Coordinates of C-alpha atoms in Angstrom, one line a residue:
M27 CA 173.0 127.8 86.8
A28 CA 174.0 130.9 84.7
S29 CA 171.4 133.4 83.6
S30 CA 171.2 137.2 83.0
S31 CA 171.6 138.5 86.6
Q32 CA 168.3 140.2 87.7
P33 CA 166.8 141.4 90.9
P34 CA 165.0 139.1 93.1
I35 CA 161.5 137.8 91.7
P36 CA 158.5 138.5 93.9
S37 CA 156.9 135.4 95.1
D38 CA 153.2 136.3 94.2
K39 CA 153.3 135.3 90.4
R40 CA 150.4 132.9 89.9
F41 CA 151.4 131.2 86.5
L42 CA 155.1 130.6 85.1
I43 CA 155.4 130.8 81.3
F44 CA 158.2 129.9 79.4
F45 CA 159.1 131.3 75.9
D46 CA 161.6 129.8 73.3
F47 CA 163.2 132.5 71.0
D48 CA 164.2 131.3 67.5
E49 CA 160.9 130.9 65.3
T50 CA 159.0 131.5 68.7
L51 CA 159.3 134.8 69.8
V52 CA 161.0 135.6 66.2
D53 CA 160.1 134.4 63.0
E54 CA 163.5 133.1 61.9
T55 CA 166.6 131.3 63.5
S56 CA 169.0 133.7 64.7
D57 CA 171.9 131.8 64.0
D58 CA 171.0 131.4 60.2
M59 CA 170.2 135.1 60.1
V60 CA 173.6 136.3 61.6
V61 CA 175.2 135.1 58.2
Q62 CA 173.7 138.2 56.7
A63 CA 176.4 140.1 58.3
A64 CA 179.0 137.9 56.4
P65 CA 180.5 139.2 53.1
G66 CA 178.2 138.4 50.4
Q67 CA 175.8 137.4 52.9
T68 CA 177.0 133.8 52.8
L69 CA 179.3 131.3 54.4
P70 CA 182.2 129.4 52.6
G71 CA 181.6 125.7 51.7
W72 CA 184.4 124.6 53.9
L73 CA 182.9 126.3 57.0
K74 CA 179.3 124.8 56.3
D75 CA 180.9 121.4 55.9
T76 CA 182.2 121.4 59.5
Y77 CA 178.6 121.0 60.9
Q78 CA 178.2 117.8 62.9
P79 CA 174.6 116.9 64.0
G80 CA 174.4 117.1 67.8
H81 CA 177.1 119.7 67.6
Y82 CA 175.7 123.0 66.5
N83 CA 176.9 125.1 69.4
Q84 CA 180.5 124.1 68.4
Y85 CA 179.8 124.9 64.6
M86 CA 178.5 128.4 65.6
Q87 CA 181.5 129.0 67.4
R88 CA 183.5 128.7 64.2
V89 CA 181.0 130.7 62.3
L90 CA 181.3 133.6 64.7
A91 CA 185.1 133.4 64.6
Y92 CA 184.9 133.4 60.8
L93 CA 182.7 136.4 61.0
A94 CA 185.3 138.5 63.1
E95 CA 188.2 137.2 60.8
Q96 CA 186.3 139.1 57.9
G97 CA 185.8 142.2 59.9
V98 CA 182.3 141.9 61.0
T99 CA 181.7 144.4 64.0
E100 CA 179.4 144.0 66.9
S101 CA 177.2 146.9 65.6
Q102 CA 176.7 144.9 62.4
I103 CA 175.7 141.8 64.1
R104 CA 173.4 143.8 66.6
A105 CA 171.5 145.4 63.6
V106 CA 170.9 142.0 62.0
M107 CA 169.3 140.9 65.2
E108 CA 167.4 144.1 65.7
K109 CA 165.7 143.5 62.2
L110 CA 164.3 140.1 63.0
P111 CA 160.6 139.9 62.5
A112 CA 158.3 138.9 65.4
T113 CA 156.3 135.7 64.7
P114 CA 152.6 136.6 63.6
G115 CA 151.0 138.0 66.6
M116 CA 153.8 137.8 69.1
L117 CA 153.9 141.4 69.7
T118 CA 150.3 141.3 70.5
L119 CA 151.3 138.7 73.2
L120 CA 154.2 140.4 74.4
Q121 CA 151.8 143.4 74.9
F122 CA 149.2 141.5 76.7
L123 CA 151.7 140.4 79.3
R124 CA 152.8 144.0 79.6
T125 CA 149.5 145.1 80.7
R126 CA 148.4 142.3 83.0
P127 CA 148.9 142.9 86.8
P128 CA 152.5 142.1 88.0
Q129 CA 151.3 139.2 89.9
D130 CA 149.7 137.3 86.7
F131 CA 152.9 135.9 84.9
E132 CA 156.4 135.0 85.7
A133 CA 158.2 135.2 82.3
V134 CA 161.3 133.1 81.6
L135 CA 163.1 132.9 78.1
L136 CA 164.8 129.5 77.5
S137 CA 166.7 129.5 74.4
D138 CA 169.5 127.6 72.6
A139 CA 170.7 130.8 70.8
N140 CA 172.8 133.1 72.7
T141 CA 172.8 136.1 75.3
F142 CA 173.9 138.7 72.8
F143 CA 171.4 137.8 70.1
V144 CA 168.3 137.4 72.2
E145 CA 169.2 140.7 74.5
A146 CA 169.6 142.8 71.3
W147 CA 166.2 141.7 69.7
L148 CA 164.2 141.9 73.2
R149 CA 165.7 145.5 73.7
R150 CA 164.9 146.5 70.2
A151 CA 161.3 145.3 70.8
S152 CA 161.1 147.1 74.2
A153 CA 160.3 143.5 75.8
R154 CA 163.4 142.9 78.0
P155 CA 161.5 144.1 81.2
L156 CA 159.1 141.4 80.8
F157 CA 161.4 138.5 81.1
H158 CA 162.3 138.0 84.7
R159 CA 165.2 135.5 83.9
I160 CA 166.8 134.5 80.4
F161 CA 168.6 131.1 80.1
T162 CA 170.8 130.7 76.8
N163 CA 174.2 130.2 76.1
P164 CA 176.4 133.0 77.1
A165 CA 178.2 135.1 74.5
T166 CA 180.2 138.2 75.1
F167 CA 182.8 140.1 72.6
N168 CA 186.5 139.6 73.1
R169 CA 189.1 142.2 73.1
D170 CA 189.6 141.2 69.4
G171 CA 186.2 142.0 68.4
R172 CA 184.8 138.2 68.2
L173 CA 181.7 137.2 69.7
V174 CA 182.6 134.5 71.8
M175 CA 179.9 131.9 72.4
R176 CA 180.0 129.0 75.2
P177 CA 177.9 126.0 76.2
F178 CA 175.2 126.8 78.7
H179 CA 175.8 123.6 80.5
S180 CA 176.5 119.9 80.3
H181 CA 173.8 117.3 80.9
D182 CA 173.0 113.5 80.0
C183 CA 169.9 113.8 78.0
P184 CA 170.2 111.6 75.0
R185 CA 167.4 113.7 73.1
C186 CA 168.8 117.2 73.3
P187 CA 172.0 118.8 72.0
E188 CA 174.9 118.4 74.2
N189 CA 175.1 122.1 75.3
M190 CA 171.5 122.3 76.5
C191 CA 168.6 120.4 77.8
K192 CA 165.8 122.5 78.4
Q193 CA 163.8 119.9 80.6
S194 CA 166.7 120.1 82.9
V195 CA 166.6 123.8 83.1
L196 CA 163.0 123.9 83.5
R197 CA 162.8 121.1 86.3
E198 CA 165.5 122.8 88.3
Y199 CA 163.9 126.4 87.9
V200 CA 160.4 125.3 88.9
T201 CA 161.7 123.2 91.7
R202 CA 164.0 126.1 93.0
R203 CA 161.2 128.7 92.5
A204 CA 158.8 126.5 94.4
Q205 CA 161.1 126.3 97.5
E206 CA 161.9 130.0 97.3
R207 CA 157.9 130.7 97.0
G208 CA 157.1 128.3 99.4
R209 CA 154.3 126.9 97.3
P210 CA 154.0 125.9 93.4
Y211 CA 152.6 127.9 90.7
E212 CA 149.2 127.5 89.7
R213 CA 150.4 126.4 86.3
V214 CA 153.2 126.0 84.2
L215 CA 153.0 127.2 80.4
Y216 CA 155.5 126.7 77.5
V217 CA 155.7 128.5 74.1
G218 CA 157.7 126.8 71.7
D219 CA 158.3 125.4 68.3
G220 CA 161.4 123.0 68.1
A221 CA 162.2 119.6 68.8
N222 CA 164.3 121.0 71.8
D223 CA 161.1 122.5 73.1
F224 CA 159.5 118.8 72.8
C225 CA 161.7 117.6 75.8
P226 CA 161.0 120.2 78.4
A227 CA 157.1 120.2 77.6
T228 CA 157.2 116.4 78.6
A229 CA 157.8 117.4 82.1
L230 CA 154.5 119.4 82.4
G231 CA 151.7 118.1 84.3
P232 CA 147.8 117.9 83.6
R233 CA 147.2 121.3 84.8
D234 CA 150.1 122.7 82.6
V235 CA 149.5 123.8 79.2
A236 CA 152.2 123.4 76.0
F237 CA 151.7 125.8 73.3
P238 CA 153.7 124.3 70.4
R239 CA 153.7 126.5 67.0
R240 CA 151.3 124.6 64.6
D241 CA 153.2 122.2 62.4
F242 CA 156.5 122.5 63.7
P243 CA 158.5 119.9 65.0
M244 CA 157.2 120.4 68.7
H245 CA 153.7 120.0 67.4
R246 CA 154.6 117.0 65.6
L247 CA 156.4 115.1 68.3
I248 CA 153.5 115.8 70.8
T249 CA 151.1 114.5 68.2
E250 CA 153.1 111.4 67.5
M251 CA 153.4 110.9 71.5
H252 CA 149.7 111.1 71.8
E253 CA 149.2 108.4 69.0
A254 CA 151.9 106.1 70.0
M255 CA 151.5 106.3 74.0
P256 CA 148.2 107.6 74.8
G257 CA 148.3 109.6 78.1
E258 CA 151.8 109.7 78.5
F259 CA 152.0 113.6 77.4
R260 CA 150.2 115.0 80.0
A261 CA 150.0 118.7 79.5
V262 CA 146.9 120.3 77.7
T263 CA 148.2 121.2 74.2
V264 CA 147.2 124.2 72.5
P265 CA 148.8 124.6 69.0
W266 CA 149.0 128.3 67.7
A267 CA 149.7 129.5 64.1
G268 CA 149.5 133.2 65.6
A269 CA 150.2 134.3 69.0
E270 CA 146.8 135.8 69.6
E271 CA 145.8 132.1 70.0
V272 CA 147.9 132.0 73.1
V273 CA 146.4 135.2 74.4
Q274 CA 143.1 133.8 73.9
R275 CA 144.1 130.8 75.9
L276 CA 145.6 133.1 78.5
R277 CA 142.6 135.0 79.0
K278 CA 140.2 131.8 79.6
I279 CA 143.0 130.4 82.1
L280 CA 143.1 134.0 83.9
A281 CA 139.2 133.7 84.2
E282 CA 139.1 130.2 85.8

């Protein structure tokens, strides 16, 4: 499984916390916002018309190719990403994690964006060192100045886009880390917003905590599952509108 190369993670972390990126860490969708770098800050209709549901990754590859053809540079794309606003309270949450003893949290970013978008924003926000691992679609600039994005992996989950099932990433990571550590985490925590964050949240256990952004698709899907199949969704659910609410629950968890 590809991820940003990082040094070995210490085995003393108590809690594993996953974060989504788009509309969780940042208050926009980075794939939509990169269009601001295009001439006229818009895409031609013929390009928009090539989008097919479930094949967003391929569509974004075409968008990035179009930007390169229009002369959009790496620095222009980076500038757009660096300006993405954090979601309400998210910088407070990141600062909270930054000031905790190192054995408290192992933070992992799990995103269907791409490495360039994610890393550009994290570095600008001085948040890159917080994340022990980043799992997202790999993207690098080629010799022609085009940002080339590849699918993260392939999978057979019918719920998720074909390039990434976050549940399979989460399960594999948790299993591997438990083997490396010789013990499980006290709790696994997941902060997200989208439908593709619901899938990994269904793998959480009764001591784990799902933090869906209030009234976003992940929250609605959890609510629907609770109503249709009581007891099927096992994790504690803590919706948030501002990430300070996540901080409040983390403080309680640490105090237990």
